[in-house]
Amino acid sequence: MNKPVEHAAQAPKRIQREESAGFDRTVIDYIHNAAAHGLYEIRGLGAKRKLPHFDDLVFLAGSVSRYPLEGYREKCHTKTVLGTRFARKPVELDIPITFAGMSFGSLSARVKEALGRAATELGTSTTTGDGGMTQEERQSSKTLVYQCLPSRYGFNPDDVRRADAIEVVIGQGAKPGGGGMLLGQKVNPRVAKMRTLPEGIDQRSACRHPDWTGPDDLVIKINELREITDWQVPIYVKIGATRVYNDVKLAVHAGADVVVVDGMQGGTAATQSVFIEHVGIPTLAALRQAVEALEELDMRGKVQLVISGGIRTGADVAKALALGADAVSVGQGTLIALGCNHESYFQAGANHSAEEDYAKLGTAPGYCHHCHTGKCPVGITTQDSILEQRLDPAVGAKRLKNYFKTMNMELTTVARACGKSNVHHLEREDLVALTIEAAAMARVPLAGTSWIPGVTPA
Amino acid sequence: MDSLAIEKRTTMDKTFDLAKASVRELNQFLHHDLAGSGIKHIDVLNPNGSHSIAVGVNHAVDIDIRGQGGYYVGGMNKFANITVHGNVGWGVAENMMSGSVRVKGFASESAGATGHGGTLIIEGDASLRCGISMKGIDIVVGGRVGNYSAFMAQAGRLVICGDAGDALGDSLYEAVIYVRGKIKSLGADAQQEPMTAADHAAVAELLKRAGFPYDPTEFKRVASARSLYHWNADANQEY
């Protein structure tokens, strides 16, 4: 009988793992998913791809040529005033960091309350979002910005009169040119009633305003809102970053007190991923274009500029201010401060693991962008009566306060190091870029050179 | 304020002549001085196509605008009964909550846009997107309406005594449209449905409110087929 030949010393079969740059695992997964479902991916949060960002800039602090301020002893002011152009009652904030507009519907009423409480304690503002104004947020927020969106869900004159500012939303950084979206599982009875929609439907809101089109109409629309509010409160105009240079000029022409520019890293509760990753320009480029537009119109300091889209840290805030923003808005960062993507949640005095619930959604802490499902494992982006209990408004407010305080301390630390007794004195001259892309977009010199691509000769 | 601009005829009447006073003064009066004044009726003279006439009124009062209005006449109205003795520009009675707005002439685009309540009556024709995103308002148009009327209309009723343009009721939610004349085309997800006794009664009541002499049985009903309510019928498929 022939025995099989034994090859005891043979090496295991080599597994070849040459990954394609064009068809990498992300693309393969995308195609598999598209082929299985015949439907584009809808998800939450913002762009995940690597983009030129504030991380690509660094500060030139004081040294011999200019001196720094004493970090712990010398005062550094953070007071921020928005809406000084036409409004009789501009919005006065203690810090230049605000809470971005996020809807009741995308977030639970408890989260909206937490945002309001934190904003009030911090002396900053919060903003409604595409689902109307809830009692919880109006009561808890000292300064509340009320958005006027294409959908006008729940939009009414009583809330207009109760608002501290009105924000005409034209676009959102995560989806410039796209309307809102709220999938059926989040359209519970209260959300449905506020939006005048049947319960449980997949809600897609309009991408354009129903009663005006174009910049000349916007002049008239803003005038109407001013008339309704008796010229008391500021009117903001929010744009998603695309043709920022032109859009900011048109917003100023239309009579905006404040222009809010949301870059492509800005978050969303539910949007097609093709929109999130492929439409709009990075916040860094958007900010510089917006500032340029204001400067050319001689409107710097007259029309205030708020920048948002991927603001995460005090360093980001400081860089945004140095480039010319008057304030920033933070959306995704606030959710993460509340516990988004955390492995556990805090309820009834104890931490509980949320990992199983992440796994049920087919994701894990650190990777979750499943806001659209309404099954947020940590109880933030949900309308589920059990899940929403995982976020206690008081605990949430404390976390948000800590997060914003940290960012504000970082901001003043950097400002003092640059010799500024007021964070609004940070200037472009304080910055250099680490990459050619960031230097070109922000129009600051590449570190160690005097070269600004597109401005100075190479 | 120019005392000539505001002439009291009786203690219950007031006149604003917009050739002498500004729209700002008119609205300021309507928002702040009207309540408690005992005034029940206001005449607005020489509107000359001004925008934002009588916006954000929050008080029961009759307002007669004697001429042409610009954009957003009666915008966000609550409680007031406003009559325009002329034509109006875009967005008449936009986001109205209650009360009424009657336009004796024609209305431009987006009449009654996003209205939550009250009644908008247009005796003439209405242009494009009449009743866009309406949220509970009743709109009665004596004449024709332009394309994309009742686009994404969520709730309320739109009665069209004349013809309707293209894409009527595109992406309708729960609003209902009644049309007496011809419909050039229906929009996505809009469908013609049989009239029931309740529909006839509803149309009769709305026509009576508007003062139009038509027979409710002449009207067709258009409502949502509700096939767009969910993202994609195949959304849960897996191959």
GROMACS .gro file of N, CA and C in nm, chain A residues 404-458:
model
  165
  404PHE      N    1  -1.676   7.225   2.644
  404PHE     CA    2  -1.663   7.362   2.594
  404PHE      C    3  -1.564   7.443   2.679
  405LYS      N    4  -1.566   7.418   2.810
  405LYS     CA    5  -1.471   7.489   2.898
  405LYS      C    6  -1.328   7.454   2.860
  406THR      N    7  -1.308   7.325   2.833
  406THR     CA    8  -1.174   7.280   2.793
  406THR      C    9  -1.130   7.350   2.665
  407MET      N   10  -1.220   7.351   2.568
  407MET     CA   11  -1.185   7.416   2.441
  407MET      C   12  -1.157   7.564   2.461
  408ASN      N   13  -1.237   7.626   2.545
  408ASN     CA   14  -1.218   7.769   2.568
  408ASN      C   15  -1.085   7.797   2.638
  409MET      N   16  -1.047   7.708   2.732
  409MET     CA   17  -0.917   7.726   2.799
  409MET      C   18  -0.802   7.707   2.701
  410GLU      N   19  -0.818   7.610   2.613
  410GLU     CA   20  -0.715   7.589   2.511
  410GLU      C   21  -0.704   7.711   2.420
  411LEU      N   22  -0.818   7.763   2.385
  411LEU     CA   23  -0.822   7.882   2.298
  411LEU      C   24  -0.748   8.000   2.362
  412THR      N   25  -0.777   8.026   2.489
  412THR     CA   26  -0.714   8.142   2.553
  412THR      C   27  -0.564   8.114   2.578
  413THR      N   28  -0.531   7.989   2.601
  413THR     CA   29  -0.389   7.953   2.618
  413THR      C   30  -0.309   7.989   2.493
  414VAL      N   31  -0.364   7.949   2.379
  414VAL     CA   32  -0.297   7.978   2.252
  414VAL      C   33  -0.294   8.129   2.228
  415ALA      N   34  -0.408   8.194   2.255
  415ALA     CA   35  -0.415   8.339   2.230
  415ALA      C   36  -0.311   8.413   2.313
  416ARG      N   37  -0.300   8.377   2.441
  416ARG     CA   38  -0.201   8.443   2.528
  416ARG      C   39  -0.059   8.418   2.476
  417ALA      N   40  -0.034   8.294   2.437
  417ALA     CA   41   0.101   8.261   2.386
  417ALA      C   42   0.134   8.347   2.265
  418CYS      N   43   0.028   8.383   2.189
  418CYS     CA   44   0.049   8.469   2.072
  418CYS      C   45   0.046   8.617   2.109
  419GLY      N   46   0.034   8.645   2.240
  419GLY     CA   47   0.039   8.783   2.286
  419GLY      C   48  -0.092   8.858   2.277
  420LYS      N   49  -0.205   8.784   2.274
  420LYS     CA   50  -0.335   8.850   2.257
  420LYS      C   51  -0.413   8.851   2.388
  421SER      N   52  -0.463   8.968   2.423
  421SER     CA   53  -0.545   8.978   2.545
  421SER      C   54  -0.693   8.958   2.512
  422ASN      N   55  -0.722   8.931   2.386
  422ASN     CA   56  -0.858   8.905   2.342
  422ASN      C   57  -0.848   8.801   2.231
  423VAL      N   58  -0.927   8.696   2.242
  423VAL     CA   59  -0.914   8.588   2.143
  423VAL      C   60  -0.945   8.637   2.001
  424HIS      N   61  -1.024   8.744   1.993
  424HIS     CA   62  -1.058   8.798   1.861
  424HIS      C   63  -0.942   8.875   1.798
  425HIS      N   64  -0.833   8.891   1.874
  425HIS     CA   65  -0.715   8.956   1.817
  425HIS      C   66  -0.622   8.857   1.747
  426LEU      N   67  -0.651   8.728   1.761
  426LEU     CA   68  -0.572   8.630   1.685
  426LEU      C   69  -0.584   8.665   1.537
  427GLU      N   70  -0.474   8.648   1.464
  427GLU     CA   71  -0.478   8.692   1.324
  427GLU      C   72  -0.407   8.590   1.236
  428ARG      N   73  -0.429   8.606   1.107
  428ARG     CA   74  -0.373   8.513   1.009
  428ARG      C   75  -0.221   8.508   1.019
  429GLU      N   76  -0.161   8.622   1.051
  429GLU     CA   77  -0.016   8.633   1.062
  429GLU      C   78   0.040   8.541   1.171
  430ASP      N   79  -0.048   8.495   1.262
  430ASP     CA   80  -0.004   8.405   1.369
  430ASP      C   81   0.009   8.260   1.322
  431LEU      N   82  -0.030   8.233   1.199
  431LEU     CA   83  -0.038   8.093   1.152
  431LEU      C   84   0.059   8.064   1.038
  432VAL      N   85   0.107   7.940   1.036
  432VAL     CA   86   0.174   7.887   0.917
  432VAL      C   87   0.118   7.747   0.891
  433ALA      N   88   0.142   7.699   0.770
  433ALA     CA   89   0.086   7.571   0.729
  433ALA      C   90   0.192   7.463   0.725
  434LEU      N   91   0.149   7.339   0.750
  434LEU     CA   92   0.239   7.225   0.745
  434LEU      C   93   0.236   7.155   0.610
  435THR      N   94   0.133   7.181   0.532
  435THR     CA   95   0.124   7.117   0.400
  435THR      C   96   0.100   7.225   0.294
  436ILE      N   97   0.137   7.192   0.174
  436ILE     CA   98   0.117   7.287   0.064
  436ILE      C   99  -0.033   7.309   0.041
  437GLU      N  100  -0.111   7.202   0.056
  437GLU     CA  101  -0.255   7.214   0.035
  437GLU      C  102  -0.316   7.313   0.134
  438ALA      N  103  -0.281   7.296   0.262
  438ALA     CA  104  -0.337   7.385   0.363
  438ALA      C  105  -0.288   7.527   0.342
  439ALA      N  106  -0.161   7.542   0.300
  439ALA     CA  107  -0.108   7.676   0.274
  439ALA      C  108  -0.187   7.743   0.161
  440ALA      N  109  -0.219   7.665   0.060
  440ALA     CA  110  -0.293   7.721  -0.054
  440ALA      C  111  -0.436   7.754  -0.016
  441MET      N  112  -0.498   7.666   0.060
  441MET     CA  113  -0.639   7.688   0.096
  441MET      C  114  -0.656   7.802   0.196
  442ALA      N  115  -0.570   7.802   0.298
  442ALA     CA  116  -0.584   7.903   0.403
  442ALA      C  117  -0.511   8.033   0.367
  443ARG      N  118  -0.427   8.026   0.264
  443ARG     CA  119  -0.343   8.139   0.225
  443ARG      C  120  -0.259   8.190   0.342
  444VAL      N  121  -0.189   8.095   0.403
  444VAL     CA  122  -0.085   8.128   0.501
  444VAL      C  123   0.042   8.060   0.452
  445PRO      N  124   0.159   8.111   0.491
  445PRO     CA  125   0.283   8.055   0.436
  445PRO      C  126   0.307   7.912   0.481
  446LEU      N  127   0.369   7.836   0.396
  446LEU     CA  128   0.418   7.704   0.435
  446LEU      C  129   0.525   7.727   0.542
  447ALA      N  130   0.517   7.648   0.649
  447ALA     CA  131   0.607   7.670   0.764
  447ALA      C  132   0.753   7.677   0.719
  448GLY      N  133   0.824   7.773   0.772
  448GLY     CA  134   0.966   7.785   0.742
  448GLY      C  135   0.994   7.852   0.608
  449THR      N  136   0.890   7.895   0.539
  449THR     CA  137   0.908   7.965   0.412
  449THR      C  138   0.820   8.090   0.414
  450SER      N  139   0.831   8.169   0.310
  450SER     CA  140   0.737   8.281   0.296
  450SER      C  141   0.642   8.253   0.180
  451TRP      N  142   0.635   8.126   0.144
  451TRP     CA  143   0.560   8.088   0.025
  451TRP      C  144   0.412   8.061   0.056
  452ILE      N  145   0.326   8.134  -0.010
  452ILE     CA  146   0.182   8.107  -0.006
  452ILE      C  147   0.142   8.070  -0.148
  453PRO      N  148   0.114   7.944  -0.172
  453PRO     CA  149   0.082   7.902  -0.310
  453PRO      C  150  -0.034   7.985  -0.365
  454GLY      N  151  -0.016   8.032  -0.485
  454GLY     CA  152  -0.122   8.111  -0.550
  454GLY      C  153  -0.116   8.258  -0.516
  455VAL      N  154  -0.029   8.294  -0.420
  455VAL     CA  155  -0.020   8.434  -0.379
  455VAL      C  156   0.120   8.488  -0.404
  456THR      N  157   0.220   8.419  -0.347
  456THR     CA  158   0.357   8.465  -0.364
  456THR      C  159   0.426   8.375  -0.467
  457PRO      N  160   0.529   8.427  -0.536
  457PRO     CA  161   0.600   8.342  -0.631
  457PRO      C  162   0.669   8.226  -0.559
  458ALA      N  163   0.673   8.110  -0.621
  458ALA     CA  164   0.731   7.991  -0.560
  458ALA      C  165   0.880   8.012  -0.537
   0.00000   0.00000   0.00000
